[in-house]
Amino acid sequence: MSKGLPETRTDTAMSELVPEPRPKPAVPMKPVGINPNLLGYIGIDTIIEQMRKKTMKTGFDFNIMVVGQSGLGKSTLVNTLFKSQVSRKASSWNREEKIPKTVEIKAIGHVIEEGGVKMKLTVIDTPGFGDQINNENCWEPIEKYINEQYEKFLKEEVNIARKKRIPDTRVHCCLYFISPTGHSVPLEWWQWLSGGGHGGSDTPPPLGPSLRPLDLEFMKHLSKVVNIIPVIAKADTMTLEEKSEFKQRVRKELEVNGIEFYPQKEFDEDLEDKTENDKIRQESMPFAVVGSDKEYQVNGKRVLGRKTPWGIIEVENLNHCEFALLRDFVIRTHLQDLKEVTHNIHYETYRAKRLNDNGGLPPGEGLLGTVLPPVPATPCPTAE
Ligand code: GDP
Ligand code: MG
């Protein structure tokens, strides 16, 4: 067979046996820093302005979900965050009337414009979550909704004639509302305080857990599919000591239960990110917030606040609550990162699993068809 080979091929084979010394590469292997002052202005930095103009033209999507028991102030807080009525609040809040029998998912879209930039905001409300006597598996419809949005995006992405801009309905951020009543004195305490004693000891028994089993169960399941930001609702109902002690206990309970919330440690990109996010993880989380969509006059200025017999709680005043910290974090410093982590981590995990399960074929073409297999039913403890 080798006889039939053209001569040139044999020559090549021979030369491979005796390698010639490699010529030095004409271009250095490592990039060398160029001093633009020497060579004149190139204009690389205008990319920022170009990106700004593009974003101004197209706008951007941001989808925020709120989860937590009815009456914790979810609708009020998103209205406070975006300074507009983006979430419907019943005018006279009536627990009996409003609570649905099962968890419902309601998405409402708005366009908010500021400084010429358009944000297509979708607020996804989850009425009925944690409101039943038996809250078993009540996180499932929420997980299903989140996955359905990934599926929609994936289908658009694998289309041959795909849209120039795929509509993004994926949940970028999930605010999870923790009830502030976790700090209340447990029954044992009352028995001890009212003279019953506690096993003959003078030391008070330790406080009960701050998070309900339902809180832990929700965050355990959902932190792997969406960016969860835990918040302590109605922080004006706690004293300063209670608030700081409650926050510490919540952080500890999340850590003990291996629950990671946003910003997740493993996704810090550099030391700067790590330093900034460590501060948030160790000090600010979970943000203890107060919401209000009513304005009052304080020292000649209009402020959003809650009027009480002993004064006005100003929601944006850091001496009153941590609402401003949450607002800065979600909107002013981490909004783009929330979107990137959703796309690069959560959606990518879903996409890889989905294509893998489908033998490498796009959804709809392979073994699985278009419908996701049902989420396996895992029992979820009942809320207290
Ligand atoms: P949702 O069911 O979780 O959406 O709760 P809403 O936003 O409808 O609020 C329920 C009730 O709690 C309303 O009467 C609100 O005015 C009140 N509320 C909302 N946020 C706060 C807060 O931060 N502190 C206090 N004390 N009450 C609040
Ligand atoms: Mg509501």
CSV table of C-alpha atoms and ligand atoms in Angstrom, one decimal:
chain,number,residue,atom,x,y,z
A,1,MET,CA,0.0,0.0,0.0
A,2,SER,CA,2.8,2.4,0.9
A,3,LYS,CA,4.2,2.1,-2.6
A,4,GLY,CA,1.1,3.7,-4.0
A,5,LEU,CA,1.5,6.7,-1.8
A,6,PRO,CA,2.6,9.9,-3.6
A,7,GLU,CA,6.3,10.9,-3.0
A,8,THR,CA,5.5,14.1,-1.2
A,9,ARG,CA,3.5,12.2,1.4
A,10,THR,CA,6.5,10.0,2.1
A,11,ASP,CA,8.7,13.0,2.4
A,12,THR,CA,6.4,14.6,4.9
A,13,ALA,CA,6.3,11.4,6.9
A,14,MET,CA,10.1,11.3,6.9
A,15,SER,CA,10.5,14.8,8.0
A,16,GLU,CA,8.1,14.1,10.9
A,17,LEU,CA,10.5,11.5,12.2
A,18,VAL,CA,13.4,13.9,12.4
A,19,PRO,CA,11.9,17.1,13.8
A,20,GLU,CA,13.5,20.3,12.8
A,21,PRO,CA,14.2,22.9,15.4
A,22,ARG,CA,11.1,25.1,15.7
A,23,PRO,CA,11.4,28.6,14.5
A,24,LYS,CA,10.9,31.3,17.2
A,25,PRO,CA,7.3,32.6,17.1
A,26,ALA,CA,7.2,36.0,15.4
A,27,VAL,CA,4.6,37.2,18.0
A,28,PRO,CA,5.5,36.9,21.7
A,29,MET,CA,3.4,34.2,23.5
A,30,LYS,CA,2.4,36.4,26.4
A,31,PRO,CA,0.5,39.6,25.7
A,32,VAL,CA,2.7,42.6,26.4
A,33,GLY,CA,1.2,45.7,28.0
A,34,ILE,CA,1.3,48.6,25.6
A,35,ASN,CA,1.6,52.1,26.9
A,36,PRO,CA,-1.1,54.0,24.9
A,37,ASN,CA,0.5,57.3,25.8
A,38,LEU,CA,3.4,56.4,23.6
A,39,LEU,CA,1.4,55.2,20.6
A,40,GLY,CA,-1.6,57.6,20.7
A,41,TYR,CA,-5.2,57.0,21.7
A,42,ILE,CA,-6.9,53.9,20.3
A,43,GLY,CA,-10.4,54.3,21.6
A,44,ILE,CA,-10.9,51.0,23.4
A,45,ASP,CA,-12.7,52.7,26.2
A,46,THR,CA,-15.5,53.8,24.0
A,47,ILE,CA,-16.9,50.3,24.2
A,48,ILE,CA,-18.6,51.3,27.4
A,49,GLU,CA,-20.4,54.2,25.7
A,50,GLN,CA,-21.3,51.9,22.8
A,51,MET,CA,-22.8,49.4,25.2
A,52,ARG,CA,-24.6,52.2,27.0
A,53,LYS,CA,-26.2,53.4,23.8
A,54,LYS,CA,-27.2,49.8,22.9
A,55,THR,CA,-28.8,49.2,26.3
A,56,MET,CA,-30.6,52.6,26.0
A,57,LYS,CA,-32.1,51.5,22.7
A,58,THR,CA,-33.0,48.0,23.6
A,59,GLY,CA,-33.7,48.2,27.3
A,60,PHE,CA,-33.3,45.2,29.5
A,61,ASP,CA,-35.4,42.5,31.2
A,62,PHE,CA,-35.4,42.0,34.9
A,63,ASN,CA,-37.7,39.4,36.5
A,64,ILE,CA,-38.1,39.3,40.3
A,65,MET,CA,-40.1,36.8,42.3
A,66,VAL,CA,-41.4,37.2,45.8
A,67,VAL,CA,-42.1,34.2,48.0
A,68,GLY,CA,-43.4,34.0,51.6
A,69,GLN,CA,-46.5,33.7,53.6
A,70,SER,CA,-49.4,36.1,53.0
A,71,GLY,CA,-49.3,39.4,54.9
A,72,LEU,CA,-45.5,39.6,55.2
A,73,GLY,CA,-45.4,42.7,53.1
A,74,LYS,CA,-44.2,41.2,49.8
A,75,SER,CA,-46.3,43.4,47.5
A,76,THR,CA,-45.6,46.5,49.6
A,77,LEU,CA,-41.8,45.8,49.4
A,78,VAL,CA,-41.6,45.4,45.6
A,79,ASN,CA,-43.7,48.6,45.2
A,80,THR,CA,-41.2,50.3,47.6
A,81,LEU,CA,-38.2,48.9,45.6
A,82,PHE,CA,-39.4,50.3,42.3
A,83,LYS,CA,-41.2,53.3,43.7
A,84,SER,CA,-44.4,52.4,41.8
A,85,GLN,CA,-47.4,50.2,42.0
A,86,VAL,CA,-45.8,47.2,40.4
A,87,SER,CA,-47.4,44.6,42.6
A,88,ARG,CA,-51.1,44.6,43.4
A,89,LYS,CA,-51.9,45.2,47.1
A,90,ALA,CA,-55.4,44.6,48.3
A,91,SER,CA,-56.7,48.0,49.6
A,92,SER,CA,-58.1,46.4,52.7
A,93,TRP,CA,-56.0,43.4,53.5
A,94,ASN,CA,-58.3,40.5,54.4
A,95,ARG,CA,-56.6,37.3,55.1
A,96,GLU,CA,-59.7,35.1,54.7
A,97,GLU,CA,-60.6,36.5,51.3
A,98,LYS,CA,-57.3,36.5,49.7
A,99,ILE,CA,-55.6,33.2,50.4
A,100,PRO,CA,-55.9,30.8,47.5
A,101,LYS,CA,-56.3,27.0,48.3
A,102,THR,CA,-53.0,26.2,46.5
A,103,VAL,CA,-49.9,28.1,45.5
A,104,GLU,CA,-50.6,30.3,42.5
A,105,ILE,CA,-48.0,32.0,40.3
A,106,LYS,CA,-48.9,35.4,39.0
A,107,ALA,CA,-46.5,37.3,36.7
A,108,ILE,CA,-47.2,41.0,35.9
A,109,GLY,CA,-45.1,43.0,33.5
A,110,HIS,CA,-44.3,46.7,33.6
A,111,VAL,CA,-41.9,49.0,31.8
A,112,ILE,CA,-40.0,51.4,34.0
A,113,GLU,CA,-37.9,54.2,32.5
A,114,GLU,CA,-35.2,56.2,34.3
A,115,GLY,CA,-32.5,58.4,32.7
A,116,GLY,CA,-33.6,57.2,29.3
A,117,VAL,CA,-33.0,53.5,30.2
A,118,LYS,CA,-36.0,51.1,29.9
A,119,MET,CA,-36.4,48.2,32.2
A,120,LYS,CA,-38.9,45.6,31.4
A,121,LEU,CA,-39.7,44.5,34.9
A,122,THR,CA,-41.8,41.4,35.6
A,123,VAL,CA,-42.9,40.8,39.2
A,124,ILE,CA,-43.8,37.2,39.9
A,125,ASP,CA,-46.0,36.8,43.0
A,126,THR,CA,-46.7,33.4,44.6
A,127,PRO,CA,-49.9,33.8,46.6
A,128,GLY,CA,-50.8,30.9,48.8
A,129,PHE,CA,-47.3,29.8,49.6
A,130,GLY,CA,-47.0,28.7,53.2
A,131,ASP,CA,-50.6,29.6,53.9
A,132,GLN,CA,-52.2,26.2,54.2
A,133,ILE,CA,-52.4,24.0,57.3
A,134,ASN,CA,-50.4,21.4,55.4
A,135,ASN,CA,-47.7,23.0,53.3
A,136,GLU,CA,-46.2,19.8,52.1
A,137,ASN,CA,-44.3,20.2,48.8
A,138,CYS,CA,-45.6,23.8,48.3
A,139,TRP,CA,-42.2,24.8,46.8
A,140,GLU,CA,-42.9,22.4,43.8
A,141,PRO,CA,-45.1,24.7,41.7
A,142,ILE,CA,-42.5,27.4,42.2
A,143,GLU,CA,-39.7,25.2,41.0
A,144,LYS,CA,-41.8,24.0,38.1
A,145,TYR,CA,-42.4,27.6,37.0
A,146,ILE,CA,-38.7,28.5,37.2
A,147,ASN,CA,-37.8,25.4,35.1
A,148,GLU,CA,-40.5,26.2,32.6
A,149,GLN,CA,-38.9,29.6,31.9
A,150,TYR,CA,-35.5,27.9,31.4
A,151,GLU,CA,-37.3,25.4,29.0
A,152,LYS,CA,-38.9,28.3,27.1
A,153,PHE,CA,-35.5,30.0,26.7
A,154,LEU,CA,-33.8,26.7,25.7
A,155,LYS,CA,-36.4,26.0,23.0
A,156,GLU,CA,-35.9,29.5,21.5
A,157,GLU,CA,-32.2,29.1,21.6
A,158,VAL,CA,-32.1,25.8,19.7
A,159,ASN,CA,-34.6,27.0,17.0
A,160,ILE,CA,-33.0,27.2,13.6
A,161,ALA,CA,-34.7,30.5,12.9
A,162,ARG,CA,-34.2,32.0,16.2
A,163,LYS,CA,-35.2,35.4,17.4
A,164,LYS,CA,-32.6,38.1,17.3
A,165,ARG,CA,-33.3,38.7,21.0
A,166,ILE,CA,-34.8,35.9,22.9
A,167,PRO,CA,-37.5,37.1,25.3
A,168,ASP,CA,-36.1,36.5,28.8
A,169,THR,CA,-38.7,35.3,31.3
A,170,ARG,CA,-36.2,33.5,33.5
A,171,VAL,CA,-36.4,34.5,37.2
A,172,HIS,CA,-33.3,36.5,38.0
A,173,CYS,CA,-33.9,37.0,41.6
A,174,CYS,CA,-36.2,35.5,44.3
A,175,LEU,CA,-36.8,37.5,47.4
A,176,TYR,CA,-37.7,35.0,50.2
A,177,PHE,CA,-39.6,36.6,53.1
A,178,ILE,CA,-38.8,35.3,56.6
A,179,SER,CA,-41.4,36.0,59.2
A,180,PRO,CA,-40.1,38.3,62.0
A,181,THR,CA,-42.0,36.3,64.6
A,182,GLY,CA,-39.3,33.7,64.8
A,183,HIS,CA,-37.7,35.8,67.6
A,184,SER,CA,-40.8,35.5,69.9
A,185,VAL,CA,-40.1,33.7,73.2
A,186,PRO,CA,-40.8,30.0,72.9
A,187,LEU,CA,-43.4,28.4,75.2
A,188,GLU,CA,-40.8,27.0,77.5
A,189,TRP,CA,-39.6,30.5,78.2
A,190,TRP,CA,-43.0,31.6,79.3
A,191,GLN,CA,-43.3,28.6,81.6
A,192,TRP,CA,-39.9,29.5,83.1
A,193,LEU,CA,-40.7,33.2,83.4
A,194,SER,CA,-44.1,32.6,85.0
A,195,GLY,CA,-42.5,30.7,87.9
A,196,GLY,CA,-42.7,27.2,86.5
A,197,GLY,CA,-38.9,26.9,86.4
A,198,HIS,CA,-37.0,24.9,83.9
A,199,GLY,CA,-35.7,21.7,85.2
A,200,GLY,CA,-34.6,23.4,88.4
A,201,SER,CA,-32.1,25.5,86.5
A,202,ASP,CA,-31.8,29.2,86.8
A,203,THR,CA,-30.5,29.7,83.3
A,204,PRO,CA,-33.2,30.4,80.7
A,205,PRO,CA,-33.6,27.7,78.0
A,206,PRO,CA,-32.2,28.5,74.6
A,207,LEU,CA,-34.5,30.2,72.0
A,208,GLY,CA,-36.2,28.0,69.4
A,209,PRO,CA,-35.1,28.0,65.8
A,210,SER,CA,-35.6,31.2,63.8
A,211,LEU,CA,-36.5,29.6,60.5
A,212,ARG,CA,-39.5,27.3,60.1
A,213,PRO,CA,-39.0,23.9,58.5
A,214,LEU,CA,-40.8,25.2,55.4
A,215,ASP,CA,-38.3,28.1,55.1
A,216,LEU,CA,-35.4,25.6,55.2
A,217,GLU,CA,-37.1,23.2,52.8
A,218,PHE,CA,-37.9,26.0,50.2
A,219,MET,CA,-34.4,27.4,50.3
A,220,LYS,CA,-32.7,24.0,50.2
A,221,HIS,CA,-34.5,23.0,47.0
A,222,LEU,CA,-34.7,26.3,45.2
A,223,SER,CA,-31.2,27.7,46.0
A,224,LYS,CA,-29.8,25.4,43.3
A,225,VAL,CA,-32.1,26.7,40.6
A,226,VAL,CA,-32.5,30.4,41.3
A,227,ASN,CA,-30.8,33.3,43.1
A,228,ILE,CA,-32.4,33.5,46.5
A,229,ILE,CA,-32.1,36.6,48.6
A,230,PRO,CA,-33.5,36.1,52.1
A,231,VAL,CA,-35.1,39.1,53.8
A,232,ILE,CA,-36.6,39.5,57.2
A,233,ALA,CA,-40.1,41.0,56.7
A,234,LYS,CA,-41.6,43.8,58.8
A,235,ALA,CA,-38.4,44.6,60.7
A,236,ASP,CA,-40.2,47.4,62.5
A,237,THR,CA,-41.8,44.8,64.7
A,238,MET,CA,-38.4,43.9,66.3
A,239,THR,CA,-36.2,45.8,68.7
A,240,LEU,CA,-32.6,46.5,67.7
A,241,GLU,CA,-31.3,43.7,69.9
A,242,GLU,CA,-33.9,41.2,68.6
A,243,LYS,CA,-33.1,42.1,65.0
A,244,SER,CA,-29.3,41.7,65.3
A,245,GLU,CA,-29.7,38.4,67.3
A,246,PHE,CA,-32.3,37.1,64.9
A,247,LYS,CA,-30.1,37.9,61.8
A,248,GLN,CA,-27.2,36.0,63.4
A,249,ARG,CA,-29.3,33.0,64.2
A,250,VAL,CA,-30.8,32.9,60.7
A,251,ARG,CA,-27.3,33.0,59.1
A,252,LYS,CA,-26.2,30.2,61.4
A,253,GLU,CA,-29.2,28.0,60.7
A,254,LEU,CA,-28.7,28.5,56.9
A,255,GLU,CA,-25.0,27.6,57.3
A,256,VAL,CA,-25.7,24.5,59.5
A,257,ASN,CA,-28.3,23.3,56.9
A,258,GLY,CA,-25.8,23.8,54.0
A,259,ILE,CA,-28.0,26.4,52.3
A,260,GLU,CA,-26.3,28.9,50.0
A,261,PHE,CA,-28.0,32.1,49.1
A,262,TYR,CA,-27.1,34.7,46.6
A,263,PRO,CA,-24.3,35.9,46.2
A,264,GLN,CA,-22.9,32.4,46.3
A,265,LYS,CA,-19.3,32.1,47.5
A,266,GLU,CA,-18.2,29.8,44.7
A,267,PHE,CA,-19.2,32.3,42.0
A,268,ASP,CA,-17.1,35.2,43.3
A,269,GLU,CA,-14.9,36.1,40.3
A,270,ASP,CA,-12.0,37.8,42.0
A,271,LEU,CA,-10.7,39.1,45.3
A,272,GLU,CA,-12.6,42.4,44.9
A,273,ASP,CA,-15.9,40.4,44.5
A,274,LYS,CA,-15.0,38.2,47.4
A,275,THR,CA,-14.3,41.1,49.8
A,276,GLU,CA,-17.5,43.0,48.7
A,277,ASN,CA,-19.7,39.9,48.9
A,278,ASP,CA,-18.2,38.5,52.1
A,279,LYS,CA,-19.3,41.7,53.8
A,280,ILE,CA,-22.9,41.2,52.4
A,281,ARG,CA,-22.9,37.5,53.4
A,282,GLN,CA,-21.6,38.0,56.9
A,283,GLU,CA,-23.2,41.3,57.9
A,284,SER,CA,-26.1,42.4,55.8
A,285,MET,CA,-27.8,39.0,55.1
A,286,PRO,CA,-30.7,38.6,55.6
A,287,PHE,CA,-31.7,42.2,55.1
A,288,ALA,CA,-34.2,43.3,57.8
A,289,VAL,CA,-36.6,45.5,55.8
A,290,VAL,CA,-39.6,47.7,56.2
A,291,GLY,CA,-41.8,48.5,53.2
A,292,SER,CA,-44.2,51.3,52.5
A,293,ASP,CA,-45.7,53.0,49.5
A,294,LYS,CA,-46.9,56.0,51.4
A,295,GLU,CA,-45.1,59.3,51.5
A,296,TYR,CA,-44.7,61.6,54.5
A,297,GLN,CA,-43.1,65.0,55.1
A,298,VAL,CA,-40.0,64.7,57.3
A,299,ASN,CA,-37.8,67.7,57.9
A,300,GLY,CA,-39.1,69.4,54.8
A,301,LYS,CA,-38.5,66.3,52.6
A,302,ARG,CA,-41.0,63.8,51.2
A,303,VAL,CA,-40.0,60.3,52.3
A,304,LEU,CA,-41.5,56.8,52.0
A,305,GLY,CA,-42.5,55.7,55.5
A,306,ARG,CA,-44.9,54.1,58.0
A,307,LYS,CA,-46.6,56.4,60.4
A,308,THR,CA,-46.8,55.1,64.0
A,309,PRO,CA,-48.0,56.8,67.2
A,310,TRP,CA,-44.3,57.3,68.2
A,311,GLY,CA,-43.1,58.7,64.9
A,312,ILE,CA,-42.5,57.9,61.2
A,313,ILE,CA,-40.4,54.9,60.2
A,314,GLU,CA,-38.5,56.1,57.2
A,315,VAL,CA,-37.9,53.1,54.9
A,316,GLU,CA,-34.8,54.6,53.2
A,317,ASN,CA,-33.2,55.7,56.5
A,318,LEU,CA,-30.5,53.2,57.5
A,319,ASN,CA,-31.0,54.0,61.2
A,320,HIS,CA,-34.5,52.7,60.8
A,321,CYS,CA,-34.1,49.6,58.7
A,322,GLU,CA,-32.0,48.0,56.0
A,323,PHE,CA,-34.3,48.6,53.0
A,324,ALA,CA,-31.8,51.0,51.4
A,325,LEU,CA,-29.1,48.3,51.6
A,326,LEU,CA,-31.3,45.8,49.9
A,327,ARG,CA,-32.3,48.3,47.2
A,328,ASP,CA,-28.7,49.2,46.5
A,329,PHE,CA,-27.7,45.5,46.4
A,330,VAL,CA,-30.5,44.3,44.1
A,331,ILE,CA,-30.7,47.3,41.8
A,332,ARG,CA,-27.6,49.5,42.0
A,333,THR,CA,-24.7,47.0,42.4
A,334,HIS,CA,-25.8,43.4,41.6
A,335,LEU,CA,-28.5,43.6,39.0
A,336,GLN,CA,-26.3,42.7,36.1
A,337,ASP,CA,-24.6,40.0,38.2
A,338,LEU,CA,-28.0,38.5,39.1
A,339,LYS,CA,-28.8,38.2,35.4
A,340,GLU,CA,-25.4,36.8,34.6
A,341,VAL,CA,-25.5,34.1,37.4
A,342,THR,CA,-29.0,33.2,36.2
A,343,HIS,CA,-27.7,32.7,32.6
A,344,ASN,CA,-24.2,31.3,33.2
A,345,ILE,CA,-24.9,29.1,36.2
A,346,HIS,CA,-28.6,28.2,36.8
A,347,TYR,CA,-29.7,28.2,33.2
A,348,GLU,CA,-26.5,26.5,32.1
A,349,THR,CA,-27.0,23.7,34.7
A,350,TYR,CA,-30.6,23.2,33.5
A,351,ARG,CA,-29.5,23.3,29.8
A,352,ALA,CA,-26.7,20.8,30.3
A,353,LYS,CA,-28.9,18.4,32.2
A,354,ARG,CA,-31.7,18.8,29.7
A,355,LEU,CA,-29.5,18.1,26.7
A,356,ASN,CA,-27.7,15.3,28.5
A,357,ASP,CA,-31.0,13.6,29.4
A,358,ASN,CA,-32.1,14.0,25.8
A,359,GLY,CA,-29.0,12.2,24.4
A,360,GLY,CA,-27.4,15.4,23.3
A,361,LEU,CA,-30.4,16.4,21.1
A,362,PRO,CA,-32.3,19.6,21.4
A,363,PRO,CA,-35.6,19.4,23.3
A,364,GLY,CA,-38.5,18.3,21.2
A,365,GLU,CA,-36.3,16.1,18.9
A,366,GLY,CA,-35.1,13.4,21.2
A,367,LEU,CA,-36.2,11.0,23.8
A,368,LEU,CA,-37.9,13.3,26.1
A,369,GLY,CA,-40.1,15.2,23.8
A,370,THR,CA,-41.1,18.7,25.0
A,371,VAL,CA,-42.3,18.1,28.5
A,372,LEU,CA,-40.0,17.9,31.4
A,373,PRO,CA,-40.2,14.8,33.6
A,374,PRO,CA,-42.1,15.6,36.8
A,375,VAL,CA,-40.1,16.7,39.8
A,376,PRO,CA,-39.8,13.8,42.2
A,377,ALA,CA,-42.1,14.3,45.1
A,378,THR,CA,-40.1,14.9,48.3
A,379,PRO,CA,-42.1,15.4,51.5
A,380,CYS,CA,-41.9,18.9,52.8
A,381,PRO,CA,-42.5,19.5,56.5
A,382,THR,CA,-45.5,21.4,57.6
A,383,ALA,CA,-45.0,25.0,58.6
A,384,GLU,CA,-45.6,25.9,62.2
B,1,GDP,P1,-48.3,40.3,51.1
B,1,GDP,O1,-49.5,39.5,51.3
B,1,GDP,O2,-47.0,39.6,51.5
B,1,GDP,O3,-48.1,40.8,49.7
B,1,GDP,O4,-48.4,41.6,52.0
B,1,GDP,P2,-48.9,43.1,51.7
B,1,GDP,O5,-47.8,43.8,51.0
B,1,GDP,O6,-50.2,43.0,51.0
B,1,GDP,O7,-49.0,43.7,53.2
B,1,GDP,C1,-49.8,43.1,54.1
B,1,GDP,C2,-50.1,44.2,55.3
B,1,GDP,O8,-48.8,44.4,56.0
B,1,GDP,C3,-50.5,45.5,54.8
B,1,GDP,O9,-51.4,46.0,55.7
B,1,GDP,C4,-49.3,46.4,54.8
B,1,GDP,O10,-49.5,47.7,54.9
B,1,GDP,C5,-48.5,45.8,55.9
B,1,GDP,N1,-47.1,45.9,55.8
B,1,GDP,C6,-46.3,45.8,54.6
B,1,GDP,N2,-45.0,46.0,54.9
B,1,GDP,C7,-44.9,46.2,56.2
B,1,GDP,C8,-43.8,46.5,57.1
B,1,GDP,O11,-42.6,46.5,56.6
B,1,GDP,N3,-44.1,46.7,58.4
B,1,GDP,C9,-45.3,46.6,58.9
B,1,GDP,N4,-45.5,46.8,60.2
B,1,GDP,N5,-46.4,46.3,58.1
B,1,GDP,C10,-46.2,46.2,56.8
B,2,MG,MG,-49.2,40.4,48.0
